[in-house]
Structures are given as C-alpha cells and as structure tokens.
Tab-separated table of C-alpha atoms in Angstrom:
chain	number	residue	atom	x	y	z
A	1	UNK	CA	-8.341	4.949	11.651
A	2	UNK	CA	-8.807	2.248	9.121
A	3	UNK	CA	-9.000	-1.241	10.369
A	4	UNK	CA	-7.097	-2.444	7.235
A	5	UNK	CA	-3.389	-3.653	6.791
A	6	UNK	CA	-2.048	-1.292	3.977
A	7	UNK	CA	0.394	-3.016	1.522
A	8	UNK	CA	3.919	-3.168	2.894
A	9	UNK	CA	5.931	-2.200	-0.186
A	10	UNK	CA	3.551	1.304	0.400
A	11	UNK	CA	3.691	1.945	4.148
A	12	UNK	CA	6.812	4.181	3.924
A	13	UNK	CA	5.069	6.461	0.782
A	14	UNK	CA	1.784	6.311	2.528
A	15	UNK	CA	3.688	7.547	5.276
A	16	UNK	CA	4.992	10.615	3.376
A	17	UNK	CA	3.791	13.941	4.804
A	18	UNK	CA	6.270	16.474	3.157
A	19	UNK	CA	5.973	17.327	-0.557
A	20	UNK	CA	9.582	16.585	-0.684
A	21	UNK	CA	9.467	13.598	0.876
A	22	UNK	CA	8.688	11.773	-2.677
A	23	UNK	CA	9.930	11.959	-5.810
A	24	UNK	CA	8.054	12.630	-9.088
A	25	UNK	CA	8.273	8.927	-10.159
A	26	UNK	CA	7.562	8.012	-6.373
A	27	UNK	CA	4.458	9.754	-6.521
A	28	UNK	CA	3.073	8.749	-10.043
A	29	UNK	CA	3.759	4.748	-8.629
A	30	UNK	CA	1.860	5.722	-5.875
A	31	UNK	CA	-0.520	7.371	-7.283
A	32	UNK	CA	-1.188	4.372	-9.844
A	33	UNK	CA	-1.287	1.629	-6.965
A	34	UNK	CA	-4.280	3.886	-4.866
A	35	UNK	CA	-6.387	4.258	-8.123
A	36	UNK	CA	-6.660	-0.050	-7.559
A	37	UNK	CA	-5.914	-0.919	-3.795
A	38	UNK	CA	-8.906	0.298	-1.715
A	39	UNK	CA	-6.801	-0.666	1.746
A	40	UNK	CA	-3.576	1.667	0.620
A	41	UNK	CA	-6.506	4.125	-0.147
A	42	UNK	CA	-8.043	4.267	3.198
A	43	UNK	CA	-4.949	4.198	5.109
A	44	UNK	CA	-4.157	7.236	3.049
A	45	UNK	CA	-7.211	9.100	4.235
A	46	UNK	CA	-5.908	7.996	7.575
A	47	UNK	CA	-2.788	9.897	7.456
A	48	UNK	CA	-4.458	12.934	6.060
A	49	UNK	CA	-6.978	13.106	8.264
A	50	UNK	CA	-4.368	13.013	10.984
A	51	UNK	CA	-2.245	15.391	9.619
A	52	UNK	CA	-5.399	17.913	8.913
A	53	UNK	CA	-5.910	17.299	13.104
A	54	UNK	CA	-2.430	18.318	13.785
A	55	UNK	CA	-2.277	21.611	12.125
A	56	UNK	CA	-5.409	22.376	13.351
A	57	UNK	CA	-4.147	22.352	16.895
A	58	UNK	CA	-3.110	25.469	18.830
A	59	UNK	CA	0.076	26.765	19.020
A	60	UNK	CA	1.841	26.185	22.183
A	61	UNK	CA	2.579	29.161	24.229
A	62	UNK	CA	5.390	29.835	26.280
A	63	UNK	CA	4.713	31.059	30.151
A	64	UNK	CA	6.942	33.985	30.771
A	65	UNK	CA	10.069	33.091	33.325
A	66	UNK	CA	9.551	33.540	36.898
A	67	UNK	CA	10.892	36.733	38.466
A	68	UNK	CA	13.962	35.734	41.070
A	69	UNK	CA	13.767	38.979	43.575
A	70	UNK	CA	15.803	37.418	46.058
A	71	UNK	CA	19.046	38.228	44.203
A	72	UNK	CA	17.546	41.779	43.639
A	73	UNK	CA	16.764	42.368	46.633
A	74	UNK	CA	20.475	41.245	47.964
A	75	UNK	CA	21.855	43.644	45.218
A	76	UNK	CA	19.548	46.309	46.553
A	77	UNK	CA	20.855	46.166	50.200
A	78	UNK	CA	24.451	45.512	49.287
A	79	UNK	CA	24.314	48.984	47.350
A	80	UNK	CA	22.435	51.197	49.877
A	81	UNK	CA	24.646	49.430	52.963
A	82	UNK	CA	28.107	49.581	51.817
A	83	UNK	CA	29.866	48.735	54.841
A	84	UNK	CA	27.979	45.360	54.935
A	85	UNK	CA	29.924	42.081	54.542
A	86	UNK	CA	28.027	38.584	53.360
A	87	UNK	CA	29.646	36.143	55.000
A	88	UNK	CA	31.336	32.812	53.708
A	89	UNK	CA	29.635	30.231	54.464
A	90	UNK	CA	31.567	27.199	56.100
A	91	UNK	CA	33.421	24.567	53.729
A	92	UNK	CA	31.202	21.677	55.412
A	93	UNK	CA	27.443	21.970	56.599
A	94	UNK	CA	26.595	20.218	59.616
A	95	UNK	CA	24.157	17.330	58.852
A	96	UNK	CA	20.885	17.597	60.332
A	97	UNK	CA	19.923	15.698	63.657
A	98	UNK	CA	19.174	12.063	62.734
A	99	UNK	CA	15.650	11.223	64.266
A	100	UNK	CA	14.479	8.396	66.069
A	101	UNK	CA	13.507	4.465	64.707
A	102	UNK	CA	10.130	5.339	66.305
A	103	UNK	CA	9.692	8.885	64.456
A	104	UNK	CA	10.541	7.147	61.097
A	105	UNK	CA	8.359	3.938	61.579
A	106	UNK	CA	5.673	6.215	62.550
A	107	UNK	CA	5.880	8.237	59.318
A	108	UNK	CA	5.994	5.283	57.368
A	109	UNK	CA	3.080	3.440	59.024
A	110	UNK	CA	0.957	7.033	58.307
A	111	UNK	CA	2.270	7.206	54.164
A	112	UNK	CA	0.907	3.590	54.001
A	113	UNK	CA	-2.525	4.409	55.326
A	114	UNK	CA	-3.022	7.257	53.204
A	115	UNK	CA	-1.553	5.282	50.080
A	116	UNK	CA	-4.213	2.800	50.866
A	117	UNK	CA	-6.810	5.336	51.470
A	118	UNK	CA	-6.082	7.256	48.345
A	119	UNK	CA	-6.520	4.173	46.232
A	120	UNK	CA	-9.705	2.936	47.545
A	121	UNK	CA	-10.734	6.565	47.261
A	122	UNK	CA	-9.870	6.177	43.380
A	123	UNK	CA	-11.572	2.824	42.758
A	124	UNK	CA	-14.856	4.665	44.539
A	125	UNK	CA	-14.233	7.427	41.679
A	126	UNK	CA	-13.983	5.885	38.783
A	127	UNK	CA	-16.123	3.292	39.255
A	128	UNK	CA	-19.215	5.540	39.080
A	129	UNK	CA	-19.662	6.715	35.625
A	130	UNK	CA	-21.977	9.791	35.329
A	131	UNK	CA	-25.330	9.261	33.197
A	132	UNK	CA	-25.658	11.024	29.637
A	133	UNK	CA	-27.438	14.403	28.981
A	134	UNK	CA	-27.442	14.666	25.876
A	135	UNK	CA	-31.294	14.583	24.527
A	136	UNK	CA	-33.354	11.492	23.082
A	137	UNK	CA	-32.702	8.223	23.860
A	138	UNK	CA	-29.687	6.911	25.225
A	139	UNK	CA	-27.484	3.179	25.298
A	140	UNK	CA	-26.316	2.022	28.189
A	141	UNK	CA	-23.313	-1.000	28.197
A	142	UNK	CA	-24.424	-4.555	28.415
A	143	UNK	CA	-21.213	-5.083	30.072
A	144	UNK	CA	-19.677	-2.981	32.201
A	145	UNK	CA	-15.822	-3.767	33.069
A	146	UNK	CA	-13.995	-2.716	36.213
A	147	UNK	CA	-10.679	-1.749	34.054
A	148	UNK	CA	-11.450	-0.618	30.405
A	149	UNK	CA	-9.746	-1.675	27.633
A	150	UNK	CA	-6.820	0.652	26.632
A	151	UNK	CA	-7.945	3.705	23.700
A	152	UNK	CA	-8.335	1.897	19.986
A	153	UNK	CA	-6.159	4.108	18.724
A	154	UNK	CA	-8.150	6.636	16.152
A	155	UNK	CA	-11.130	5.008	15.952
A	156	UNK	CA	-13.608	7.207	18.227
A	157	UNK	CA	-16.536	4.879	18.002
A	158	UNK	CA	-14.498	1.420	18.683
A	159	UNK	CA	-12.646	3.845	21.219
A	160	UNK	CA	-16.049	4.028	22.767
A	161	UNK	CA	-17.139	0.201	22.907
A	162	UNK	CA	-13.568	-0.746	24.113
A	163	UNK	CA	-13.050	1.769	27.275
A	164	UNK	CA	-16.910	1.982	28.274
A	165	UNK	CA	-16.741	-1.909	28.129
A	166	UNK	CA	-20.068	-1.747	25.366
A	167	UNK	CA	-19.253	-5.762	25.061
A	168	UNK	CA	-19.952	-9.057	26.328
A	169	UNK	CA	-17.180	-10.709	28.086
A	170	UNK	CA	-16.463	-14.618	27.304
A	171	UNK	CA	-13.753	-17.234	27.068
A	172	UNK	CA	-14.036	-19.442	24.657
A	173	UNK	CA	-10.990	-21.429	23.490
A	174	UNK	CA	-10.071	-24.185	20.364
A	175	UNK	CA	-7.148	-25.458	19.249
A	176	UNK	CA	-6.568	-25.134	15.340
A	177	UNK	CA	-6.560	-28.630	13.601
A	178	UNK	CA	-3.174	-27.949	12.145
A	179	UNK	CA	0.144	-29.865	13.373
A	180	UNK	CA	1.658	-26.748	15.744
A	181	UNK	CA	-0.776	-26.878	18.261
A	182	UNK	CA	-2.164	-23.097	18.219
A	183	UNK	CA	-4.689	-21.998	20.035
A	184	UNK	CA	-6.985	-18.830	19.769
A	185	UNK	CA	-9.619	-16.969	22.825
A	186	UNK	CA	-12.697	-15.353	21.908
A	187	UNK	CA	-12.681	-13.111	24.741
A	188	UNK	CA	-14.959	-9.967	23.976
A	189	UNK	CA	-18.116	-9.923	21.466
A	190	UNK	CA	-20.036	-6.681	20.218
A	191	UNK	CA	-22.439	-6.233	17.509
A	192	UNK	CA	-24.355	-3.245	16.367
A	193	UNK	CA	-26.405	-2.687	12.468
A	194	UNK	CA	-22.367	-1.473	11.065
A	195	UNK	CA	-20.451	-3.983	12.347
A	196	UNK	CA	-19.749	-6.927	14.525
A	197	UNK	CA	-16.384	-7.054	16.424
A	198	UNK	CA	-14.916	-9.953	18.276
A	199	UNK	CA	-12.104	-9.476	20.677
A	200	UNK	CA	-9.697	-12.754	21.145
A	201	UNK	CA	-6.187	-13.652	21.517
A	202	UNK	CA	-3.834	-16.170	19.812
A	203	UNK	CA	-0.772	-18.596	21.775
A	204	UNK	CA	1.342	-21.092	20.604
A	205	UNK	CA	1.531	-24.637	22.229
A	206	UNK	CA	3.585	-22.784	25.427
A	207	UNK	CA	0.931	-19.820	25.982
A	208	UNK	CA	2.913	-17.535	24.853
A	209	UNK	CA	2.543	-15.189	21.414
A	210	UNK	CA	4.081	-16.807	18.860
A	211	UNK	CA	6.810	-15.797	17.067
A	212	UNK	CA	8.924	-18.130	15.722
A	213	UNK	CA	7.495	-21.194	13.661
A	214	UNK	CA	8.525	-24.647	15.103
A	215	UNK	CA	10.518	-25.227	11.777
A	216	UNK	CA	12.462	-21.865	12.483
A	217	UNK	CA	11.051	-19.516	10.074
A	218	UNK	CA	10.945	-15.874	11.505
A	219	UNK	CA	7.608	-14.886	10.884
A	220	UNK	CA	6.507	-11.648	9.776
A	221	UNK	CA	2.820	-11.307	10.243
A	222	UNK	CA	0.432	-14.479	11.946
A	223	UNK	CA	-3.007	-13.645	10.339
A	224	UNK	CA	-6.073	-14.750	11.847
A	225	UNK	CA	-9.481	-14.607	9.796
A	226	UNK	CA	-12.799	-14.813	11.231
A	227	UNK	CA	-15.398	-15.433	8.420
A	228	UNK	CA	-19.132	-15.688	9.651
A	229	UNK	CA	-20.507	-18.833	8.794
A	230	UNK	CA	-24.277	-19.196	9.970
A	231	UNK	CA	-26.119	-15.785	11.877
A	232	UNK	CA	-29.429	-16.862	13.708
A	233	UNK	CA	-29.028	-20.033	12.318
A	234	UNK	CA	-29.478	-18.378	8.518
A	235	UNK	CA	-26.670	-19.405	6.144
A	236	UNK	CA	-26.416	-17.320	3.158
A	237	UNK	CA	-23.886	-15.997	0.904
A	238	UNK	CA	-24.462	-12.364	2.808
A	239	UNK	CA	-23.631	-13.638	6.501
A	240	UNK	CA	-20.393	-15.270	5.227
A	241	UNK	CA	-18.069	-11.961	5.900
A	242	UNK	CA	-14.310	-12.051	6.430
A	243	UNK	CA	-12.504	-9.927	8.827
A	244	UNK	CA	-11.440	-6.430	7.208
A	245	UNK	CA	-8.391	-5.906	9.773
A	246	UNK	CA	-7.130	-6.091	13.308
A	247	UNK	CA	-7.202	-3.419	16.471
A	248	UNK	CA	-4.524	-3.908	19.229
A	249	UNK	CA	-5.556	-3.044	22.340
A	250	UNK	CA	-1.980	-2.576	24.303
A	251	UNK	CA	1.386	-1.917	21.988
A	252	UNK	CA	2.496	0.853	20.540
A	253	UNK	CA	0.679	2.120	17.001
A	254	UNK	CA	3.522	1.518	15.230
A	255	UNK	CA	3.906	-2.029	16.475
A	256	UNK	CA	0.000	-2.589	15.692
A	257	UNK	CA	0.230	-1.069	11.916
A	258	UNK	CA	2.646	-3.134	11.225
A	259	UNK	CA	1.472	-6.761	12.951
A	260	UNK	CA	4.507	-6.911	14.738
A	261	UNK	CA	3.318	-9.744	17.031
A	262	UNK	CA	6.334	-10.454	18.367
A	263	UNK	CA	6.206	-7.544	20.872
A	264	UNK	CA	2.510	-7.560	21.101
A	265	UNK	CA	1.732	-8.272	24.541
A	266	UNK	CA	-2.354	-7.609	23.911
A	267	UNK	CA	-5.138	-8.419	22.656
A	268	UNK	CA	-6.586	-8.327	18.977
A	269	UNK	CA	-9.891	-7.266	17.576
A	270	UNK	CA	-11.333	-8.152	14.564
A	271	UNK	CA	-13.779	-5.802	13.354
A	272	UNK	CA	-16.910	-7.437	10.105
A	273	UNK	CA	-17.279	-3.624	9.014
A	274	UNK	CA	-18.448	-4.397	5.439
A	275	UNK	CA	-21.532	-2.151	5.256
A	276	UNK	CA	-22.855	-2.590	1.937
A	277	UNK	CA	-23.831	-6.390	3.823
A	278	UNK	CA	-24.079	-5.359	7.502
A	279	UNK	CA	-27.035	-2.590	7.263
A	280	UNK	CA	-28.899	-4.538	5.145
A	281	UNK	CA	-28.689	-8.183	6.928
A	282	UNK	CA	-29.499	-6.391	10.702
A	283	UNK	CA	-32.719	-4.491	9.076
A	284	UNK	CA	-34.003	-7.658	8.307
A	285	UNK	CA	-33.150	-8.892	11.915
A	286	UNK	CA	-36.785	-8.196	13.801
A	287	UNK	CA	-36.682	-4.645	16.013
A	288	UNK	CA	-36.206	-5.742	19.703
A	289	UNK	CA	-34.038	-8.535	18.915
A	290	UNK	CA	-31.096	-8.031	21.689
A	291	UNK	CA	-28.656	-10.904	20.393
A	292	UNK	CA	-27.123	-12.446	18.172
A	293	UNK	CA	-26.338	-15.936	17.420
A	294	UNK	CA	-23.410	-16.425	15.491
A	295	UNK	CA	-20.704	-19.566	14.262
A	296	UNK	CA	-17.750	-18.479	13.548
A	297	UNK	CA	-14.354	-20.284	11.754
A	298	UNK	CA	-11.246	-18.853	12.509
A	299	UNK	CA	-8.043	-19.950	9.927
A	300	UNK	CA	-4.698	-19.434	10.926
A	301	UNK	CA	-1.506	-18.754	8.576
A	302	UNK	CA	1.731	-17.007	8.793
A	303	UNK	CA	2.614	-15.191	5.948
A	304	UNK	CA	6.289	-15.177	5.080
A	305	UNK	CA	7.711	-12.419	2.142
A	306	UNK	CA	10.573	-13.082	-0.004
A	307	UNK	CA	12.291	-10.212	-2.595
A	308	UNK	CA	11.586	-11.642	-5.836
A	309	UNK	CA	12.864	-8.363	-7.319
A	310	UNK	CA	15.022	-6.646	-4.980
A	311	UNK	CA	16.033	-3.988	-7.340
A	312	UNK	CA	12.435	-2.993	-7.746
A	313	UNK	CA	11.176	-3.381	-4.520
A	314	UNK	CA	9.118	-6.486	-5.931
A	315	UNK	CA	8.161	-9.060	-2.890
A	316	UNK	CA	6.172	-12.282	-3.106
A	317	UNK	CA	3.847	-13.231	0.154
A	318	UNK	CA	3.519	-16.576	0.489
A	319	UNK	CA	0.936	-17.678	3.431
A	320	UNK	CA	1.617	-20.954	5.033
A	321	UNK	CA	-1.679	-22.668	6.584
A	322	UNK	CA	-1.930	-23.522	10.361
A	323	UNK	CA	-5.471	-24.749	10.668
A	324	UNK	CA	-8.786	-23.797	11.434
A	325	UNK	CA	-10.980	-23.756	14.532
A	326	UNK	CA	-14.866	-22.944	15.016
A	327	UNK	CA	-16.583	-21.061	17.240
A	328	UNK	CA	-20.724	-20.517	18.322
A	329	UNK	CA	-20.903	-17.297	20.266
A	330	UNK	CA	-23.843	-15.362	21.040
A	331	UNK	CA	-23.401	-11.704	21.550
A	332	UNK	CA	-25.335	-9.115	22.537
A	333	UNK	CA	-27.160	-6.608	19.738
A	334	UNK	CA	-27.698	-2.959	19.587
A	335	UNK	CA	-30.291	-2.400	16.886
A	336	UNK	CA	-29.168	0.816	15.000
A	337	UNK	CA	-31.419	3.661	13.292
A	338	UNK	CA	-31.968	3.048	9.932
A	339	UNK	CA	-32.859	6.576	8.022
A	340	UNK	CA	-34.098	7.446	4.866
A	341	UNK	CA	-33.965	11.252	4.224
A	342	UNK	CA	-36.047	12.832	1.717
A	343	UNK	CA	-33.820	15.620	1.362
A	344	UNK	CA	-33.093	17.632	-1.909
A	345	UNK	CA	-29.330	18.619	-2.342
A	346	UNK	CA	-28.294	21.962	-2.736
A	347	UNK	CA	-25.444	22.999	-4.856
A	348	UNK	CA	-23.831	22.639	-8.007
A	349	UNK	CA	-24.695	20.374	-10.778
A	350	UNK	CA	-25.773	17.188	-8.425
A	351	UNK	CA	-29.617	17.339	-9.194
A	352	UNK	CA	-29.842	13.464	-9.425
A	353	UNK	CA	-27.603	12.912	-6.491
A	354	UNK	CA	-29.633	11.562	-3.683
A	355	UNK	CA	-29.209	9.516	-0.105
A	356	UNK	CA	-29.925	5.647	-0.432
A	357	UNK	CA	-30.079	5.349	3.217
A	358	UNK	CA	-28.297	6.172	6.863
A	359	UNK	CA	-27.324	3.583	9.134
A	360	UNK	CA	-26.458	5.202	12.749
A	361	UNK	CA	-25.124	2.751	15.517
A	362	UNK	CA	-23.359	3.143	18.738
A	363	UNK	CA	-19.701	2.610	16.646
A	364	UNK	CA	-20.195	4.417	13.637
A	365	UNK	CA	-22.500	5.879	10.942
A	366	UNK	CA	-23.108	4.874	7.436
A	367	UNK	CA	-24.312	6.768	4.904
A	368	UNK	CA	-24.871	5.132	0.988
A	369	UNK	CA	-25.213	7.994	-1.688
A	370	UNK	CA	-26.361	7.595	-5.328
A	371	UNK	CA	-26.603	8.908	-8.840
A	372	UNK	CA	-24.979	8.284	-12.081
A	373	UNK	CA	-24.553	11.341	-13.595
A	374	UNK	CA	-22.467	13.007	-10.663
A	375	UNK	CA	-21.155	9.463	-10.049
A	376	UNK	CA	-19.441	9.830	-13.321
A	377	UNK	CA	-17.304	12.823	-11.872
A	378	UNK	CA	-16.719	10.986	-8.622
A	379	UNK	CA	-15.573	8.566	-10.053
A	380	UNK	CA	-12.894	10.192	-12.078
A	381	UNK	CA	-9.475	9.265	-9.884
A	382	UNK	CA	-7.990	12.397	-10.706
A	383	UNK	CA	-10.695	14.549	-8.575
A	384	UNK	CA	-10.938	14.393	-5.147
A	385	UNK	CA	-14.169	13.687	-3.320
A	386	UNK	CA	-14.463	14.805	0.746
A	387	UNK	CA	-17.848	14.438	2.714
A	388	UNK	CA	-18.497	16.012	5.950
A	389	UNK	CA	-21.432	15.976	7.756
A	390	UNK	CA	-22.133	18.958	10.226
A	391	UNK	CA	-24.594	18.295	13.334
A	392	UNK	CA	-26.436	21.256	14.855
A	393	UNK	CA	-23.755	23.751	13.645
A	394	UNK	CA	-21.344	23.069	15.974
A	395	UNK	CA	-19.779	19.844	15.163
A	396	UNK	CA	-18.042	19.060	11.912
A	397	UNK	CA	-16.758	15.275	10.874
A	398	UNK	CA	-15.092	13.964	7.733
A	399	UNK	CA	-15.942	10.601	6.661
A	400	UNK	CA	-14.078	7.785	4.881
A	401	UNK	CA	-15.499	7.474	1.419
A	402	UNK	CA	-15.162	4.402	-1.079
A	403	UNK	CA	-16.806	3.058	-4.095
A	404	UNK	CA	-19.749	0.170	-4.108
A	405	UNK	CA	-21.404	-2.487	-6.391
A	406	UNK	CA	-19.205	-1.497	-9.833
A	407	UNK	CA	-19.316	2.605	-9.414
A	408	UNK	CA	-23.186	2.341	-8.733
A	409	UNK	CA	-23.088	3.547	-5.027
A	410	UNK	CA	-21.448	5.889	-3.196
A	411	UNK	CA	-20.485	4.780	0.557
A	412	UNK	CA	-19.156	7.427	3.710
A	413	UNK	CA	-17.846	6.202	7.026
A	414	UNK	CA	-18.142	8.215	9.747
A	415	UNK	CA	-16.298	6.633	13.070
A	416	UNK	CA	-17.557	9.117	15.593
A	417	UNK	CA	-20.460	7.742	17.908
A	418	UNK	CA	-23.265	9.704	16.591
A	419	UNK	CA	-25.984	7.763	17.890
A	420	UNK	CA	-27.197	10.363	20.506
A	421	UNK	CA	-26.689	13.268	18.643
A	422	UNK	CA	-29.830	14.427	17.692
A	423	UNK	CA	-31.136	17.541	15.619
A	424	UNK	CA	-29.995	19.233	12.422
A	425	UNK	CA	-27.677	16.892	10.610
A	426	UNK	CA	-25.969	18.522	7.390
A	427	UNK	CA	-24.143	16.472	4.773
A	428	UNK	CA	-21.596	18.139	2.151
A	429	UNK	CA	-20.406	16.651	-0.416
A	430	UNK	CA	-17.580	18.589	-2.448
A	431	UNK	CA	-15.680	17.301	-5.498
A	432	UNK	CA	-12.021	19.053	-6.617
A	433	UNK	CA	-10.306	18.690	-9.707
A	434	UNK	CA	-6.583	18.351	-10.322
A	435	UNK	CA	-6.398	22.338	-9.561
A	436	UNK	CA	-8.383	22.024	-6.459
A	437	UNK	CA	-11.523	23.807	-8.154
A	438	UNK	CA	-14.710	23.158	-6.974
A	439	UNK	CA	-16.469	21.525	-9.743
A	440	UNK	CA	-19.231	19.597	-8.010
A	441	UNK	CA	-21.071	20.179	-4.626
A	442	UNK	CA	-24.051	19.094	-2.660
A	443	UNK	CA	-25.378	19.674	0.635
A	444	UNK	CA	-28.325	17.669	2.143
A	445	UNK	CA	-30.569	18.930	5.388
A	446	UNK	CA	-32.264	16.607	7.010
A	447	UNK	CA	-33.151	15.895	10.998
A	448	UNK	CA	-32.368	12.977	13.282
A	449	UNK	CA	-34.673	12.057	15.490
C-alpha cells in the first residue's frame, strides 16, 4: 500500500471497483486528474493490486452437513417394533444436585492455575523466534520488542520492520513553538538504503489526540511533516526530504486512509521513501556504517476544507500553522545491496531499454530503468505499463511504477522484503495500449547474490 494521502474529492472514484460504478464523464475526470496527481495514481495501483489479490483467492468450499443417525435409527426401531411406545417425557425436569462450596472453590482454584500456566506457557512461545533458512546472508533486528507492533496494513516490507520490531526504540518529546501547546514523541526510528521511517505520536496540551482546535474548529486532518534537515552532520539540498505519508499502527484502514485522528487511538509512522534521493545519499554513506545521525523538524498544521463550489464538488484546503519542533535522533542503519545488472532485455522493440541500478533493503526494493526511445511509449498516459519481477520461478511480485527527473527515468517499487532472496531474479516489463495489446515488452535475467 502507498504511504500517500490520495486527494479527497477522488477517494470515492478511486474507490470504484465495478465498471458501473462510474459514469462516462466520471471516468474521463478521473482519468484527467491521474494523468497529473502521482498520489491519486499510486493509490490507484493500490486498489488494483488488491482487487487482482482477491480474485485470485480460492473459492470457498462448503463441508457437506453432518449425518444425524440418531433420528434414523429411532425411525428404524419404531418400524420393525410396532408395539413399542416412546414415552412423554415429564412437563418439568428435575434440576441436578447442587454441589458443595468446597467442590466449586476447588474447581475454580484449579481453572486459575491452568489459566496462569497456559499464559506463561504462551509468553515462553512466542518469545522465541525461530532463525532464518533461507540461503546467503541474513539480518537480524537491532531491537527486538516483547509485543510487536500491530500489521502495517499492505505494506509487506514495513509489515516486517513493525511486527519483528527491526527498529530502535526511543522517547523523545518537544513541544511545538506555536500558542496551543502540542506536543509530538519520536518513539521508533529505522533506516535502511530506501527509506528512513520514524515512528512518533502527537497530544494536545491534555495528552490526549487532538481533535478539536482550542478556537472550536472541527478539524479534519492534523498533518505532521518531518523534513530531514542535517544527516551525519552533512546539510545539503538532497538530505532535506519531507515525509511522503503516514502508517497507523492500531485503527481500522478506513480510519487510517482517511486521517481520521479523532478515533485514532495509535501511533503514526512517517515513512522518507523518495528513492531517486535515498539510494543515492546511503551509497555514499561508507559500507559498515551501522547508524545514522539525523536532525529532524517536525511542523504541525490542521488543515480545514471549505466547498468553494459545492455544485462541482470544488473544495479549498486551507492549512492553519501550529508550530514547529526539532529533533536529533540517531538510528540504527542497515546498509542495502546496491546492484548493477549487465543484463540484455529480451523482447519486443526495447533494445535501448536498460537497468540504471537495484537498490535491495530489508523494507523494499528499488529498481531505476532507462531509455528514451521506449520511454517515449511509456510515457504515453493512454498505455499501461506493469513490471513484475519473478525470483527463482516460484515467486511473482508487481511493483509500483512512476516517472523520474522530467520522463528521463523509469522507477519500480517493490514492497516485499526481498533482501534474502537470493538466485535467479527475472524482471518483465510489459506495455498495453488502449486495447490491451501488447505493444512493448522486456524481460531482464540477472542473479542476486
């Protein structure tokens, strides 16, 4: 799952699964706002990847009913023995003998005992976490939590840092320098070579989530942005990266997609995941280098929407400023493999397309494609592009695709934590037209050591 907020005039069309769901002037609007709003874009890819998961999932099957034989069995005796008569059972039951205080404290005392046996037995259980088999080398968790974080919705490679507790715990906390007395916790820091996330929570004045400004406007969204000010003490243009989204850890997914804070009970994560920056600022970052050092400013608004243009759905954010706080945090690193295949794509008409480089970490893995002549077709919004990259022949992903650098790059995501799987990695990429004919296609073969 993307980590960015789509627009809200487009979360209910995004949303759309059914061809029906839309009409013709729906879907040309649509289509018209995705070809220039590269967070609506991704989200989309969201939904269709989820859908694509759905009806790709078994059919349920029914178990066949029990068979009763008792009342067969009763029918079967009543026929061969005739002269038989059932008889009525009385109008009241007699109640079965009470038994003693002792008998019943007894059986208590023994429930509790095993109650506290079975949990003890549990904690034993899942605090031992078997070791990896998979071949090459492996990453083991700086940090190591006794209750993981709750599933990061569907994002397997976050998914991974958040429940195996891959992260440094902290608690840090400033006040903002605005006038309502907000305060935010950096609570959890991770960084690998694709991105850099940093866990934290925000409270009003009370401690509580805010969700109601002091002058009594409702809010609809509080928006918290990290931006990276200094990294090893470096300050360049590169380092300075703003937050591309939020991950709730507890709440419901609707709840979290829409930054509905005011039932959010947990904690957010903001994720830097701006690769065409990240890969290349952590390979100049020397190899063995296990942390980072990082300052950090953190600005607060609420932004409130009015309906400028009710009849046409037309609304006007305006963000109100809280304040600012600062942060230096150092957080563990996990130095990712950097990869640059020499492979020649097979296919159709893609003899210039190439692979810039691979970036595989312990969250995700980034691959950077280029060539102008099949960029040119790419690039044409009414085609559809899809990558997915096949490891040993057994494992198929799709990644999230987007443009870089004015058309000049091509850029996949893949979410999955790939960094252990070794062997024959196979890349396809596969452009459609309007008709869904195949008019451009490339596969690259390369292995990952």
């Amino acid at each position: 799952m993307s980590i960015q907020q789509p627009c809200n005039r487009w979360q209910h069309l995004l949303a759309a699964r059914h061809p029906d769901d839309l009409t013709a002037t729906e879907r040309a609007a649509l289509a018209q706002h995705l070809a220039t709003c590269t967070a609506c874009t991704v989200t989309r890819a969201d939904y269709d990847m989820l859908t694509q998961r759905i009806r790709t999932l078994p059919a349920p099957s029914a178990q066949p009913l029990p068979q009763f034989a008792m009342p067969q069995q009763e029918a079967k005796a009543i026929s061969e023995h005739p002269e038989l008569d059932l008889l009525p059972l009385p109008e009241r039951l007699s109640s079965p003998p009470r038994r003693s205080r002792f008998a019943r404290t007894t059986n208590v005392l023994a429930a509790a005992l095993l109650l506290v046996v079975l949990i003890g037995s549990s904690l034993l259980l899942f605090s031992h976490r078997p070791q990896a088999t998979t071949g090459g080398p492996t990453v083991e968790p700086v940090h190591l939590v006794p209750q993981p974080l709750k599933s990061c919705l569907s994002d397997p490679g976050l998914d991974k840092i958040c429940t195996e507790g891959y992260y440094k715990l902290v608690h840090i906390t400033q006040k903002f320098n605005g006038p309502q007395n907000f305060t935010l916790t950096i609570n959890r820091l991770y960084a690998d070579s694709n991105r850099i996330v940093v866990g934290y929570t925000l409270l009003d004045s009370h401690g509580h989530v805010p969700d109601v400004l002091p002058h009594g406007l409702q809010s609809e969204q509080y928006d918290v942005t990290l931006s990276i000010q200094t990294l090893n003490g470096h300050t360049r243009p590169v380092w300075v990266l703003q937050s591309s989204g939020f991950y709730g850890m507890e709440g419901s997914e609707n709840e979290i997609r829409n930054a509905d804070i005011k039932n959010f009970t947990g904690m957010m994560f903001a994720t830097f995941e701006e690769p065409q920056y990240i890969p290349y600022a952590t390979q100049q970052i020397p190899t063995g280098t296990q942390e980072l050092s990082l300052r950090l400013q953190a600005a607060l608004s609420m932004n409130s929407s009015t309906d400028t243009q009710p009849s046409q759905g037309v609304t006007t954010t305006q963000p109100v400023d809280l304040g600012r706080a600062y942060f230096d945090v150092t957080m563990p690193f996990h130095q990712g493999n950097v990869l640059h295949p020499h492979a020649t794509p097979t296919g159709q008409g893609v003899s210039d397309l190439s692979i810039d480089y691979i970036v595989v970490s312990l969250s995700e893995t980034y691959v950077q494609l280029k060539g102008r002549q099949t960029m040119t077709v790419m690039e044409d919004q009414s085609n559809k592009v899809s990558t997915v990259l096949n490891i040993n022949g057994t494992k198929s992903y799709t990644g999230l695709d987007s443009w870089l650098d004015a058309n000049k790059y091509y850029e996949s995501l893949f979410q999955q934590p790939l960094y252990n799987e070794h062997g024959t990695w196979k890349l396809q990429i596969t452009v459609h037209d309007p008709s869904g004919k195949v008019i451009k296609s490339a596969m690259f073969t390369f292995t990952y050591q």
